[in-house]
Amino acid sequence: MIDAFFKTFYDSVEFCNWPTDKIQAHARNNIEEYFDEKRGKTLEVSKMALEPDTGDLIGLALFLINRENEAELDLLFVRPPYGNGCSRRKRIADERN
């Protein structure tokens, strides 16, 4: 999950100009805090999408019950090349500069 998080977001606007090691540390921290329930109680409705031929993680939707006792989407991603949202957002950001 940590590697898939990194591969999804390393080239996104959220991590613009971040050093690679800091993005990897953020990915590790984000996933670990979710499963350690630091942001809320994990929900069984959370899902992973796996590539049928290789078993590689291609998407993730993690839900939890937050501090206000409400269901919340904590993390959502679809790894490139399966989802092209980051590429599209990067292209838009590049066009504005």
mmCIF file of C-alpha atoms in Angstrom:
data_model
loop_
_atom_site.group_PDB
_atom_site.id
_atom_site.type_symbol
_atom_site.label_atom_id
_atom_site.label_comp_id
_atom_site.label_asym_id
_atom_site.label_seq_id
_atom_site.Cartn_x
_atom_site.Cartn_y
_atom_site.Cartn_z
ATOM 1 C CA MET A 1 0.000 0.000 0.000
ATOM 2 C CA ILE A 2 2.808 2.395 0.824
ATOM 3 C CA ASP A 3 4.500 1.823 -2.536
ATOM 4 C CA ALA A 4 1.194 2.262 -4.383
ATOM 5 C CA PHE A 5 0.519 5.500 -2.465
ATOM 6 C CA PHE A 6 3.951 6.787 -3.486
ATOM 7 C CA LYS A 7 3.522 5.769 -7.134
ATOM 8 C CA THR A 8 0.147 7.514 -7.241
ATOM 9 C CA PHE A 9 1.110 10.799 -5.626
ATOM 10 C CA TYR A 10 4.852 11.373 -6.121
ATOM 11 C CA ASP A 11 4.245 13.528 -9.201
ATOM 12 C CA SER A 12 1.084 15.274 -7.978
ATOM 13 C CA VAL A 13 0.514 18.905 -7.090
ATOM 14 C CA GLU A 14 0.054 17.948 -3.420
ATOM 15 C CA PHE A 15 3.705 16.936 -3.249
ATOM 16 C CA CYS A 16 5.160 19.510 -5.636
ATOM 17 C CA ASN A 17 8.856 20.078 -4.831
ATOM 18 C CA TRP A 18 8.840 17.537 -2.004
ATOM 19 C CA PRO A 19 11.968 15.365 -1.807
ATOM 20 C CA THR A 20 11.325 11.706 -2.621
ATOM 21 C CA ASP A 21 12.242 10.524 0.873
ATOM 22 C CA LYS A 22 9.714 12.925 2.441
ATOM 23 C CA ILE A 23 6.932 11.681 0.155
ATOM 24 C CA GLN A 24 7.791 8.073 1.040
ATOM 25 C CA ALA A 25 7.799 8.919 4.754
ATOM 26 C CA HIS A 26 4.420 10.663 4.401
ATOM 27 C CA ALA A 27 3.005 7.641 2.555
ATOM 28 C CA ARG A 28 4.249 5.264 5.265
ATOM 29 C CA ASN A 29 2.909 7.500 8.040
ATOM 30 C CA ASN A 30 -0.478 7.929 6.361
ATOM 31 C CA ILE A 31 -1.047 4.189 5.879
ATOM 32 C CA GLU A 32 0.283 3.260 9.338
ATOM 33 C CA GLU A 33 -1.882 5.881 11.082
ATOM 34 C CA TYR A 34 -4.954 4.583 9.262
ATOM 35 C CA PHE A 35 -4.425 0.991 10.401
ATOM 36 C CA ASP A 36 -3.356 2.106 13.889
ATOM 37 C CA GLU A 37 -6.723 3.957 14.002
ATOM 38 C CA LYS A 38 -5.090 7.268 14.939
ATOM 39 C CA ARG A 39 -7.573 9.245 12.794
ATOM 40 C CA GLY A 40 -10.587 7.092 13.642
ATOM 41 C CA LYS A 41 -11.961 3.555 13.679
ATOM 42 C CA THR A 42 -11.420 1.717 10.397
ATOM 43 C CA LEU A 43 -14.504 0.539 8.523
ATOM 44 C CA GLU A 44 -14.942 -2.805 6.771
ATOM 45 C CA VAL A 45 -16.447 -1.022 3.766
ATOM 46 C CA SER A 46 -12.868 -0.023 2.788
ATOM 47 C CA LYS A 47 -11.760 -1.657 -0.455
ATOM 48 C CA MET A 48 -8.663 -2.489 -2.465
ATOM 49 C CA ALA A 49 -8.634 -3.083 -6.209
ATOM 50 C CA LEU A 50 -6.057 -5.583 -7.434
ATOM 51 C CA GLU A 51 -4.802 -6.111 -10.972
ATOM 52 C CA PRO A 52 -6.233 -9.536 -11.885
ATOM 53 C CA ASP A 53 -3.144 -10.903 -13.642
ATOM 54 C CA THR A 54 -0.413 -9.669 -11.283
ATOM 55 C CA GLY A 55 -2.186 -9.018 -7.988
ATOM 56 C CA ASP A 56 -0.678 -5.501 -7.900
ATOM 57 C CA LEU A 57 -2.607 -2.925 -5.929
ATOM 58 C CA ILE A 58 -4.197 -0.513 -8.396
ATOM 59 C CA GLY A 59 -6.707 1.317 -6.221
ATOM 60 C CA LEU A 60 -7.653 1.920 -2.640
ATOM 61 C CA ALA A 61 -10.584 3.444 -0.776
ATOM 62 C CA LEU A 62 -10.105 3.623 2.998
ATOM 63 C CA PHE A 63 -13.023 4.655 5.191
ATOM 64 C CA LEU A 64 -13.192 5.361 8.912
ATOM 65 C CA ILE A 65 -15.398 6.699 11.678
ATOM 66 C CA ASN A 66 -13.918 10.094 12.547
ATOM 67 C CA ARG A 67 -13.798 11.931 15.880
ATOM 68 C CA GLU A 68 -17.272 13.354 15.232
ATOM 69 C CA ASN A 69 -18.536 9.749 14.952
ATOM 70 C CA GLU A 70 -19.242 10.132 11.227
ATOM 71 C CA ALA A 71 -18.205 7.901 8.344
ATOM 72 C CA GLU A 72 -15.453 9.519 6.311
ATOM 73 C CA LEU A 73 -13.409 8.676 3.228
ATOM 74 C CA ASP A 74 -9.854 8.863 4.566
ATOM 75 C CA LEU A 75 -7.842 7.967 1.468
ATOM 76 C CA LEU A 76 -8.737 7.342 -2.162
ATOM 77 C CA PHE A 77 -6.437 6.658 -5.077
ATOM 78 C CA VAL A 78 -6.118 4.811 -8.358
ATOM 79 C CA ARG A 79 -2.551 4.155 -9.453
ATOM 80 C CA PRO A 80 -1.273 5.265 -12.831
ATOM 81 C CA PRO A 81 -1.727 4.063 -15.519
ATOM 82 C CA TYR A 82 -5.144 2.813 -14.304
ATOM 83 C CA GLY A 83 -6.220 6.302 -13.296
ATOM 84 C CA ASN A 84 -4.914 9.390 -15.011
ATOM 85 C CA GLY A 85 -6.155 12.051 -12.602
ATOM 86 C CA CYS A 86 -2.694 13.084 -11.411
ATOM 87 C CA SER A 87 -1.461 13.435 -14.989
ATOM 88 C CA ARG A 88 -4.450 15.562 -15.871
ATOM 89 C CA ARG A 89 -4.038 17.767 -12.793
ATOM 90 C CA LYS A 90 -0.312 18.150 -13.467
ATOM 91 C CA ARG A 91 -1.014 19.191 -17.058
ATOM 92 C CA ILE A 92 -3.491 21.833 -15.826
ATOM 93 C CA ALA A 93 -0.960 23.129 -13.276
ATOM 94 C CA ASP A 94 1.748 23.277 -15.964
ATOM 95 C CA GLU A 95 -0.567 25.233 -18.265
ATOM 96 C CA ARG A 96 -1.146 27.848 -15.564
ATOM 97 C CA ASN A 97 2.577 28.481 -15.060
#
